[in-house]
Structure formats: C-alpha cells, structure tokens
PDB file of C-alpha atoms in Angstrom:
ATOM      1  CA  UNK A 246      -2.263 -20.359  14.322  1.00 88.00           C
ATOM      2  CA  UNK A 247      -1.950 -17.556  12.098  1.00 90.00           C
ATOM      3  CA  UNK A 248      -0.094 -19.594   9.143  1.00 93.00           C
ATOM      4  CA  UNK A 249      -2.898 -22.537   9.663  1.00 91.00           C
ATOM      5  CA  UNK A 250      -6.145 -20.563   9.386  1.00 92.00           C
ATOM      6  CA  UNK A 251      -4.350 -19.206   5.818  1.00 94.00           C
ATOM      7  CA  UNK A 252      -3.871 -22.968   5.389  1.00 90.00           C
ATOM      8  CA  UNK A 253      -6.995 -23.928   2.912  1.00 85.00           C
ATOM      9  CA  UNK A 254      -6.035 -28.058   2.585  1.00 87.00           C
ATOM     10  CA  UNK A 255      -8.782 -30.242   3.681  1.00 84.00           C
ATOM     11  CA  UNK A 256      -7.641 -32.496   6.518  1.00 88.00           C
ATOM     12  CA  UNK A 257      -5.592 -30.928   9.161  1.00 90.00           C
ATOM     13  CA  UNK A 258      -4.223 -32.433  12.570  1.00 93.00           C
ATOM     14  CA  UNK A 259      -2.201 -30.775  15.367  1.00 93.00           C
ATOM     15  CA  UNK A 260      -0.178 -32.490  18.029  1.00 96.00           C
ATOM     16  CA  UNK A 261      -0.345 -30.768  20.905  1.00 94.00           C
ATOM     17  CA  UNK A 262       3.084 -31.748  22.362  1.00 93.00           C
ATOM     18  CA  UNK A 263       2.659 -29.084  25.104  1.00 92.00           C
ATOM     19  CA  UNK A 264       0.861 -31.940  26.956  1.00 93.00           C
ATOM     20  CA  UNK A 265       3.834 -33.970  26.719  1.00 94.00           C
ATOM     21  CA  UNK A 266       6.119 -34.746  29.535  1.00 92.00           C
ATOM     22  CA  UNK A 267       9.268 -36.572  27.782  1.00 95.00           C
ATOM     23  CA  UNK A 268      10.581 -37.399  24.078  1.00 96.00           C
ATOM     24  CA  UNK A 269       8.109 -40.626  24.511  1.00 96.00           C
ATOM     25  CA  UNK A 270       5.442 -39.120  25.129  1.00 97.00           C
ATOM     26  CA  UNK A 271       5.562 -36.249  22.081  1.00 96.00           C
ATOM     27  CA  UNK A 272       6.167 -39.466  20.132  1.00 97.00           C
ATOM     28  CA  UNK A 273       3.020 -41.186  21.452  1.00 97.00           C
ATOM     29  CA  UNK A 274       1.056 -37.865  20.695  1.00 97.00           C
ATOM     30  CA  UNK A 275       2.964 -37.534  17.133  1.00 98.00           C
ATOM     31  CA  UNK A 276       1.979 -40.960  16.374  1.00 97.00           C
ATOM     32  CA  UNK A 277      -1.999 -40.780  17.282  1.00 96.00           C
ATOM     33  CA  UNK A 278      -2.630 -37.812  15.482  1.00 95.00           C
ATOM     34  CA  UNK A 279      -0.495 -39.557  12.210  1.00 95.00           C
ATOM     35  CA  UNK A 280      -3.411 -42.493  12.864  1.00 92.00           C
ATOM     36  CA  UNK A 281      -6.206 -39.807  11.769  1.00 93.00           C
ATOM     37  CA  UNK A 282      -5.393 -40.528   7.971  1.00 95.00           C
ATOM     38  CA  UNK A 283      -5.674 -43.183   5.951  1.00 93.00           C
ATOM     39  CA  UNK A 284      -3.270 -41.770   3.945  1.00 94.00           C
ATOM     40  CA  UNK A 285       0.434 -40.937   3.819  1.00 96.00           C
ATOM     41  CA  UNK A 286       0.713 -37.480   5.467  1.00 96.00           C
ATOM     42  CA  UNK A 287       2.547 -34.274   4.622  1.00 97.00           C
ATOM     43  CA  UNK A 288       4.229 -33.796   8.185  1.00 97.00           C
ATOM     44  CA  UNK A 289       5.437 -30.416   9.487  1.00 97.00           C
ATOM     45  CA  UNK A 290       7.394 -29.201  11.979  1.00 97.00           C
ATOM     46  CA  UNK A 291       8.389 -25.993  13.950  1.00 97.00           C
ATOM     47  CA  UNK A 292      12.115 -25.709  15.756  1.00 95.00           C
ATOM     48  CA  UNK A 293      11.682 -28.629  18.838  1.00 95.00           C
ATOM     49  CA  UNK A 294       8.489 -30.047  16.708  1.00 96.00           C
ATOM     50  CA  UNK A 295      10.973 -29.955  13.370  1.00 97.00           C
ATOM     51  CA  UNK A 296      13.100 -32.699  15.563  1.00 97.00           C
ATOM     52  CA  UNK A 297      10.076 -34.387  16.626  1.00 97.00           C
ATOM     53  CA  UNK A 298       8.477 -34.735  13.028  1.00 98.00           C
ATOM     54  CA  UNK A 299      11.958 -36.016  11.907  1.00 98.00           C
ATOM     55  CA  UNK A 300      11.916 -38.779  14.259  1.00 98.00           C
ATOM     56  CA  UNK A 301       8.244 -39.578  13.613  1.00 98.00           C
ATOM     57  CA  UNK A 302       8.963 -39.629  10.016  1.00 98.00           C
ATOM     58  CA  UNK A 303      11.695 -42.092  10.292  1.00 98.00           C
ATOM     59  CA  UNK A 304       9.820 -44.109  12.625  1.00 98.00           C
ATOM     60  CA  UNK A 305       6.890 -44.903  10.066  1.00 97.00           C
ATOM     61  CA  UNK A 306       8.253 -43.840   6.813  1.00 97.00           C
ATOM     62  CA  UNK A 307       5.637 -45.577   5.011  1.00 96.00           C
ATOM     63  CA  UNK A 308       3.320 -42.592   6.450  1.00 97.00           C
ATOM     64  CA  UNK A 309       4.713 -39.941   5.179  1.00 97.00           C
ATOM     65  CA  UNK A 310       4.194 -37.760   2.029  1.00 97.00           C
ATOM     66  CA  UNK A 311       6.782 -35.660   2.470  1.00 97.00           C
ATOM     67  CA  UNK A 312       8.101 -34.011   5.610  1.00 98.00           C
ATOM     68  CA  UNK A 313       8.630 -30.303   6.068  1.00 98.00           C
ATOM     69  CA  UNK A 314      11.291 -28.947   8.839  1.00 98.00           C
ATOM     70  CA  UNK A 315      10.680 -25.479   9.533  1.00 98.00           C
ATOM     71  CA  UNK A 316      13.088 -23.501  11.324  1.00 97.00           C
ATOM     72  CA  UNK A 317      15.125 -26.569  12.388  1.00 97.00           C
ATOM     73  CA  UNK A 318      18.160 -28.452  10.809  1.00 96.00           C
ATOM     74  CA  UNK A 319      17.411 -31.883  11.631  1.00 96.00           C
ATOM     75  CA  UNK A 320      21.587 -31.345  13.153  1.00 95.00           C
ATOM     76  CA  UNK A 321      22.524 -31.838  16.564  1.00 93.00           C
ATOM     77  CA  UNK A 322      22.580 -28.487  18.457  1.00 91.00           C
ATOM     78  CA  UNK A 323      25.803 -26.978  18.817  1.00 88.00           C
ATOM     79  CA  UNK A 324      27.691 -26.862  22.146  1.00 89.00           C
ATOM     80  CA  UNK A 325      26.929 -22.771  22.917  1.00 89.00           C
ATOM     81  CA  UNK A 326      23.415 -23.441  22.427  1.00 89.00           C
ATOM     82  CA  UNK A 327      23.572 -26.409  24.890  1.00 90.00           C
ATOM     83  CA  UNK A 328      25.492 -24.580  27.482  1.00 91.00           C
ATOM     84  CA  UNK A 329      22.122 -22.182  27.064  1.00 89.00           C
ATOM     85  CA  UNK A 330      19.957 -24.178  27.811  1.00 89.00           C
ATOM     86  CA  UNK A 331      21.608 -25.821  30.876  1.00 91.00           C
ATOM     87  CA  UNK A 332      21.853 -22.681  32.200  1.00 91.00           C
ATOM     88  CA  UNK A 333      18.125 -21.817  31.648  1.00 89.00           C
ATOM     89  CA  UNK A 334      16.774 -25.159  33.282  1.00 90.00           C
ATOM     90  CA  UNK A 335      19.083 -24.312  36.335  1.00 91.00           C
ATOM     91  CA  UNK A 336      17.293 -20.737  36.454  1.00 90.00           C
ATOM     92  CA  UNK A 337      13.731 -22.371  35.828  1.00 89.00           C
ATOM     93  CA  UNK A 338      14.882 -24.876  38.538  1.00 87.00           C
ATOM     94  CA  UNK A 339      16.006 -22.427  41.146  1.00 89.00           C
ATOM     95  CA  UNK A 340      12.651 -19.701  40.017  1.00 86.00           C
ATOM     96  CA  UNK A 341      15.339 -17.345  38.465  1.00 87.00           C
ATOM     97  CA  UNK A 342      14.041 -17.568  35.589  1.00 86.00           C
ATOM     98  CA  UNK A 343      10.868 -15.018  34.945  1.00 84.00           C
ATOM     99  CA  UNK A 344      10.552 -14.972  30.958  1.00 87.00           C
ATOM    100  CA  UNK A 345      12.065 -13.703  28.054  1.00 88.00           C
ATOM    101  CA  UNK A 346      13.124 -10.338  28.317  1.00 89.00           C
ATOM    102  CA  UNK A 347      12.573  -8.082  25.156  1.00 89.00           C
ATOM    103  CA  UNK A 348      15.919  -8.568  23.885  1.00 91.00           C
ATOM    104  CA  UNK A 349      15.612 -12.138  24.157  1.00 91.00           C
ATOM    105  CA  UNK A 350      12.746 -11.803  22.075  1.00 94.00           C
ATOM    106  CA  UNK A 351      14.059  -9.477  19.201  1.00 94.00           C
ATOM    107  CA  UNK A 352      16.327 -12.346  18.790  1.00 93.00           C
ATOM    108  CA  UNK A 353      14.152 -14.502  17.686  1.00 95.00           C
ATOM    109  CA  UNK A 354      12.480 -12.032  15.088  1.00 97.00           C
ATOM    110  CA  UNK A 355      13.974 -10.586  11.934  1.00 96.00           C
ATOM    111  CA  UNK A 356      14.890  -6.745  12.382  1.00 95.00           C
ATOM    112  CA  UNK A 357      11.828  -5.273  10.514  1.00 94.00           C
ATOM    113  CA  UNK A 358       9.519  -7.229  12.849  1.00 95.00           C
ATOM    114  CA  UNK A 359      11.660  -6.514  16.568  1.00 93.00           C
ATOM    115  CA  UNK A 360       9.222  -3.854  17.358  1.00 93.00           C
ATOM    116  CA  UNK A 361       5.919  -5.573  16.212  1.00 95.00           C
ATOM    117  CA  UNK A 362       3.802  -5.337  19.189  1.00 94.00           C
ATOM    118  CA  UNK A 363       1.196  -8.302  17.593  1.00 94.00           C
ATOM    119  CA  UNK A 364       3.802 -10.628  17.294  1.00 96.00           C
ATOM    120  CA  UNK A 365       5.219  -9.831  20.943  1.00 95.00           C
ATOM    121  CA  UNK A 366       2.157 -10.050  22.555  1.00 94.00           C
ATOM    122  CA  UNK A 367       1.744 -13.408  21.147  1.00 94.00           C
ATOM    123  CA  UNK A 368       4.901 -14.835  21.935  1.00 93.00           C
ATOM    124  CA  UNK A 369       4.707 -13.441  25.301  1.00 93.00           C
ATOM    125  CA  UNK A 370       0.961 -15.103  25.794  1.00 92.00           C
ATOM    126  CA  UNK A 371       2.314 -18.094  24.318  1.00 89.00           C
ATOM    127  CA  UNK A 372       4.779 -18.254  27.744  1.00 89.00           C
ATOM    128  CA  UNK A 373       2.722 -17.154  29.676  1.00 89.00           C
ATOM    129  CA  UNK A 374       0.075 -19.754  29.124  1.00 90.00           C
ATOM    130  CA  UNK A 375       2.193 -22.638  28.760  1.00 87.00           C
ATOM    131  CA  UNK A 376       4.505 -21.481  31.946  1.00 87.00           C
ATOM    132  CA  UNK A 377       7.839 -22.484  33.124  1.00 89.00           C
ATOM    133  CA  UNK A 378       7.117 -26.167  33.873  1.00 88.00           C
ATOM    134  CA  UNK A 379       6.209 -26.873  30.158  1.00 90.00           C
ATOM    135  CA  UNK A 380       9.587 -25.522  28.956  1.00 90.00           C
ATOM    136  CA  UNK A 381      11.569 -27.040  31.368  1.00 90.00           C
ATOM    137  CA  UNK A 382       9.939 -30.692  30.060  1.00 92.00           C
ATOM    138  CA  UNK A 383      10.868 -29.781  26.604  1.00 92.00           C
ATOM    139  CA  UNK A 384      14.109 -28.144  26.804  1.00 90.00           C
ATOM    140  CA  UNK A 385      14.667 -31.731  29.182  1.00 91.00           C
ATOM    141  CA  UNK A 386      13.604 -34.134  26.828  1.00 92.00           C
ATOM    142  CA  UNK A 387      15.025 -32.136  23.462  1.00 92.00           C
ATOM    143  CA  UNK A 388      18.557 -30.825  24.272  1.00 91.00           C
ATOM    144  CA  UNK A 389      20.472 -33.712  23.552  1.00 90.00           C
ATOM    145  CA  UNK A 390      19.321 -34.181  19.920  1.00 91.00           C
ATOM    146  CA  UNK A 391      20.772 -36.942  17.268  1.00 93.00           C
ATOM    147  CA  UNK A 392      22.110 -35.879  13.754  1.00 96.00           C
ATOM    148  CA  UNK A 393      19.043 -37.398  12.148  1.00 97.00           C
ATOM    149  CA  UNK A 394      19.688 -36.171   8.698  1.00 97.00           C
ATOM    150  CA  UNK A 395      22.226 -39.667   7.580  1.00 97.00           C
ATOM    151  CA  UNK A 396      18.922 -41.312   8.336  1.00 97.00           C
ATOM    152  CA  UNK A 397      16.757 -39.166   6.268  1.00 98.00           C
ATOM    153  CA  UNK A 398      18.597 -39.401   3.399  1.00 97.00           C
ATOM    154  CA  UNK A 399      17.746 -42.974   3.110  1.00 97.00           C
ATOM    155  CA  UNK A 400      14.204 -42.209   2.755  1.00 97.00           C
ATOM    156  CA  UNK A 401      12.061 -42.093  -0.053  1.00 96.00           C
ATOM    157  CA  UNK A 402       9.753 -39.631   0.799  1.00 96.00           C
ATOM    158  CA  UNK A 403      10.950 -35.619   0.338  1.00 96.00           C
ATOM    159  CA  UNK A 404      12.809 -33.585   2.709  1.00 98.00           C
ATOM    160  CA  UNK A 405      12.011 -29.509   2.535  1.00 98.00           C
ATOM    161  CA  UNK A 406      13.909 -27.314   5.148  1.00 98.00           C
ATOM    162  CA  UNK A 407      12.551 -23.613   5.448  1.00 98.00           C
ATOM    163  CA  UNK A 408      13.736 -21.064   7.368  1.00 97.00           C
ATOM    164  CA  UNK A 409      13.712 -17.281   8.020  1.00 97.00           C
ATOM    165  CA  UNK A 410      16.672 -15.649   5.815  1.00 96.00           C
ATOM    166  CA  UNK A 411      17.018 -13.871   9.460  1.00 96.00           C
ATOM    167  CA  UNK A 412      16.958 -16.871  11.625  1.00 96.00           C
ATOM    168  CA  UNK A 413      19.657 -16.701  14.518  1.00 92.00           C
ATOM    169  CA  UNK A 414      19.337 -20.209  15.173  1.00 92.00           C
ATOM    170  CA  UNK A 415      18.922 -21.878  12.212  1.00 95.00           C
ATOM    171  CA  UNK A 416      21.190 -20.300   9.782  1.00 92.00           C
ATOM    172  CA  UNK A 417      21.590 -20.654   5.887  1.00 93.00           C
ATOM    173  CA  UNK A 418      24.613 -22.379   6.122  1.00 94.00           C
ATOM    174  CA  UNK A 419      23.094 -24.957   8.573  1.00 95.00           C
ATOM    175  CA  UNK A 420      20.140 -25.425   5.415  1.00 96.00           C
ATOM    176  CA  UNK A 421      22.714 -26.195   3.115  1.00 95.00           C
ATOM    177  CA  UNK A 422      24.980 -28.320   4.804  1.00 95.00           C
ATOM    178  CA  UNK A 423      21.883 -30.430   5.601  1.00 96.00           C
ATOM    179  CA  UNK A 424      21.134 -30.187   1.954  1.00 96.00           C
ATOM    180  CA  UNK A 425      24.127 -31.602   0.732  1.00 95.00           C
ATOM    181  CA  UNK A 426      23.907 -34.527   2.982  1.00 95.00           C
ATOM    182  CA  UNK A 427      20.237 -35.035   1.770  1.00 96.00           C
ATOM    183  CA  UNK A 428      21.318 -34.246  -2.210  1.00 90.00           C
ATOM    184  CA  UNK A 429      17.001 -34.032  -3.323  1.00 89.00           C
ATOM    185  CA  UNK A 430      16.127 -32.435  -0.393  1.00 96.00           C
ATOM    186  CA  UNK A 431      15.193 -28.603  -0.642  1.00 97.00           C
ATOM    187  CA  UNK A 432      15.766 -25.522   0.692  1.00 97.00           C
ATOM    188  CA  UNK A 433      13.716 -22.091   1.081  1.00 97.00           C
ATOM    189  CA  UNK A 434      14.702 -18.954   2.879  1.00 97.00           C
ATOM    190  CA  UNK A 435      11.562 -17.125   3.793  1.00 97.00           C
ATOM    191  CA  UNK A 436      12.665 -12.902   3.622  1.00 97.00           C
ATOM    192  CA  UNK A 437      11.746 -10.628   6.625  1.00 96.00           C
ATOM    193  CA  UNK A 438      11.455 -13.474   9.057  1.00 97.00           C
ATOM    194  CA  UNK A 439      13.819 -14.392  11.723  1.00 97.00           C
ATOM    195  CA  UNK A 440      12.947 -17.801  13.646  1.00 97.00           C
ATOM    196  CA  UNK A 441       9.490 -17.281  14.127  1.00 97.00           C
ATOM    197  CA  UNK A 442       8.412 -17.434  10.593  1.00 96.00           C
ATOM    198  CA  UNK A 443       4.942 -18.740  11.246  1.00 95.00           C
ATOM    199  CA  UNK A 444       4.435 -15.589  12.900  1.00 97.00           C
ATOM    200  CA  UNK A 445       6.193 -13.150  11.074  1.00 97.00           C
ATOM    201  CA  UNK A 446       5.327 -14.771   7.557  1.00 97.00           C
ATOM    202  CA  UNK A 447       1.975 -16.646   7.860  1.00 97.00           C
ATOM    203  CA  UNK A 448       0.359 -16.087   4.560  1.00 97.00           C
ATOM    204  CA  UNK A 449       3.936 -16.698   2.597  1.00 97.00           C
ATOM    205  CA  UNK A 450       4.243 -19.765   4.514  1.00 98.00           C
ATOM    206  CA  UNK A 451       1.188 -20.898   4.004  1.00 97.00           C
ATOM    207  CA  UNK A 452       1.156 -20.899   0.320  1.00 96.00           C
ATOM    208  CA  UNK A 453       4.592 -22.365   0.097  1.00 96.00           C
ATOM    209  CA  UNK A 454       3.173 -25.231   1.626  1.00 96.00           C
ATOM    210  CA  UNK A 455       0.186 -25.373  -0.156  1.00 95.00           C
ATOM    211  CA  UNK A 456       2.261 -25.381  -3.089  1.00 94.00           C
ATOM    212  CA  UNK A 457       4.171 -28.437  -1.218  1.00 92.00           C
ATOM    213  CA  UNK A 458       1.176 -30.574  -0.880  1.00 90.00           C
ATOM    214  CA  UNK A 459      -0.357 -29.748  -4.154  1.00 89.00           C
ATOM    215  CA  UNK A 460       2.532 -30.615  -6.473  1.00 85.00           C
ATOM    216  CA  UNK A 461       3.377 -33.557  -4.365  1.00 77.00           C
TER     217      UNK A 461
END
C-alpha cells in the first residue's frame, strides 16, 4: 500500500490472491482483474505474486504491456528453501507455528531498516490479519514452482526484474542469471532494501515504475 498510494497512473487493479485457495484459483482472480482494461496491461508482481504474474503473463501474452517481477526470479526455488517451507507447513499443521519471530523478520529487511518499528508493525499486522490458514494455502499451492523464464523469453512484451540490493532471497546473481536467459530483459537493484522493497522503498519504487509505464 505504501508504494501504490505514491503510484499517480490512472487505472489501477489489485488481485487480492489472499482470497485464493490453490494456484487455480490466484489464476482465476489474476485473470478477472486483467479483464478490467481494454488495454494491454503493465502487470506487477511481489515474491509469490512475481510467480503468479509470470504465469498470467504467459497465459494471455497478448495482454500484457510489459511485466514487472519484483523481488522474485521467475527460477524454481532452490532445494534449502523448499526444505523451509515443508518444515513450516508441518509446524502450521501441527499449531507449532505462532509467527515470525523478530529475527525471522530482520531477514527479510535490509540492515538499515531491521529496527524500523513502522515497517515491523506492518509486516506483523499483515500476519496477523491474514493468519496461518492463508499461508499455509499459498506456501501449498506455490512451493513447487516451474523455471518460467525459457518461456518468457519467447515473448514479445518486456521483462523488468527488481529487487532489493539486500534481498536474502532473491539475490543479484539470481537477477542476472535470469537476465542472461531473457538477453532484453532488465535488471534494477533498489539500495537500502532487503526483500520487502515495497515497504522499505515505496516512493523509489514507485517512480521506477512510473518511469516503466511512461516510456513504455
């Protein structure tokens, strides 16, 4: 939310894949909200929604302006971070699991911002309010993701991957390996972010993609 309101384009649509239950069903939601435009549509997409907005994109590619991946490499994730979140369903399964504990947290955030109590607080409400069953559907129906960027670079529309330069799950070298399998495709480090960008970065992010949209 903060990155959107800074976000000063006319037409703007959300999927809200929170109410999903399955990969299907973010696809159905992906898919209605793409029906709001007449147009072909800029796409954008966070982490899980990066790999969502991939596979929407090459569903309809005759949709889509461009398609922004934010925080996410459009790779399969690697085997430790698989192992990870097997373990985590099993704890959400069995009520182990009580939220992310403020290490877990200052993971996901570059150094600067570990101790930000704004950004914590929303993370934490962002849990919170969603709850356990709502990551347990999406770590279900996300984990075992396909290698979608040989696809992608058959496309004609652009590709632009951005990530935190302080992103422990989405790393540089990820970026540009993805790049060189997608030769036009771009690639921009956002500094003093880690993974949550959109948080940590709003008004940077923001006008990068304005900048997107309005040289397209």
């Amino acid at each position: 939310m903060p990155c959107w309101r800074y976000l000063d384009i006319p037409y703007q649509a959300y999927v809200p894949l929170q109410w999903a239950d399955d990969l299907e069903q973010m696809l159905a939601l992906s898919h209605d909200r793409l029906d709001y435009f007449d147009k072909p549509v800029h796409v954008v997409g966070f982490s899980m929604g990066g790999y969502i907005a991939a596979l929407l994109a090459l569903a309809t590619p005759h949709k889509i302006a461009s398609l922004t991946l934010l925080a996410s490499s459009g790779q399969a994730l690697p085997s430790d971070e698989l192992s990870q979140r097997k373990m985590l369903l099993a704890a959400i399964k069995q009520a182990k699991f009580k939220g992310m504990s403020d290490k877990q947290i200052a993971t996901m955030l570059h150094v600067n911002n570990s101790g930000d109590k704004g950004i914590i607080s929303i993370i934490r409400d962002m849990e919170q309010d969603l709850g356990m069953p709502v990551l347990a559907s999406q770590m279900a129906a996300t984990s075992e993701r396909k290698n979608v960027l040989p696809q992608l670079a058959k496309c004609q529309f652009p590709v632009h991957f951005v990530a935190g330069a302080q992103d422990h799950l989405v790393s540089a070298a990820q970026l540009n390996e993805a790049q060189e399998q997608i030769p036009a495709s771009t690639v921009k480090l956002i500094a003093d972010a880690g993974h949550m960008l959109s948080l940590e970065q709003p008004l940077i992010l923001a006008e990068y993609l304005y900048g997107l949209i309005e040289n397209a």
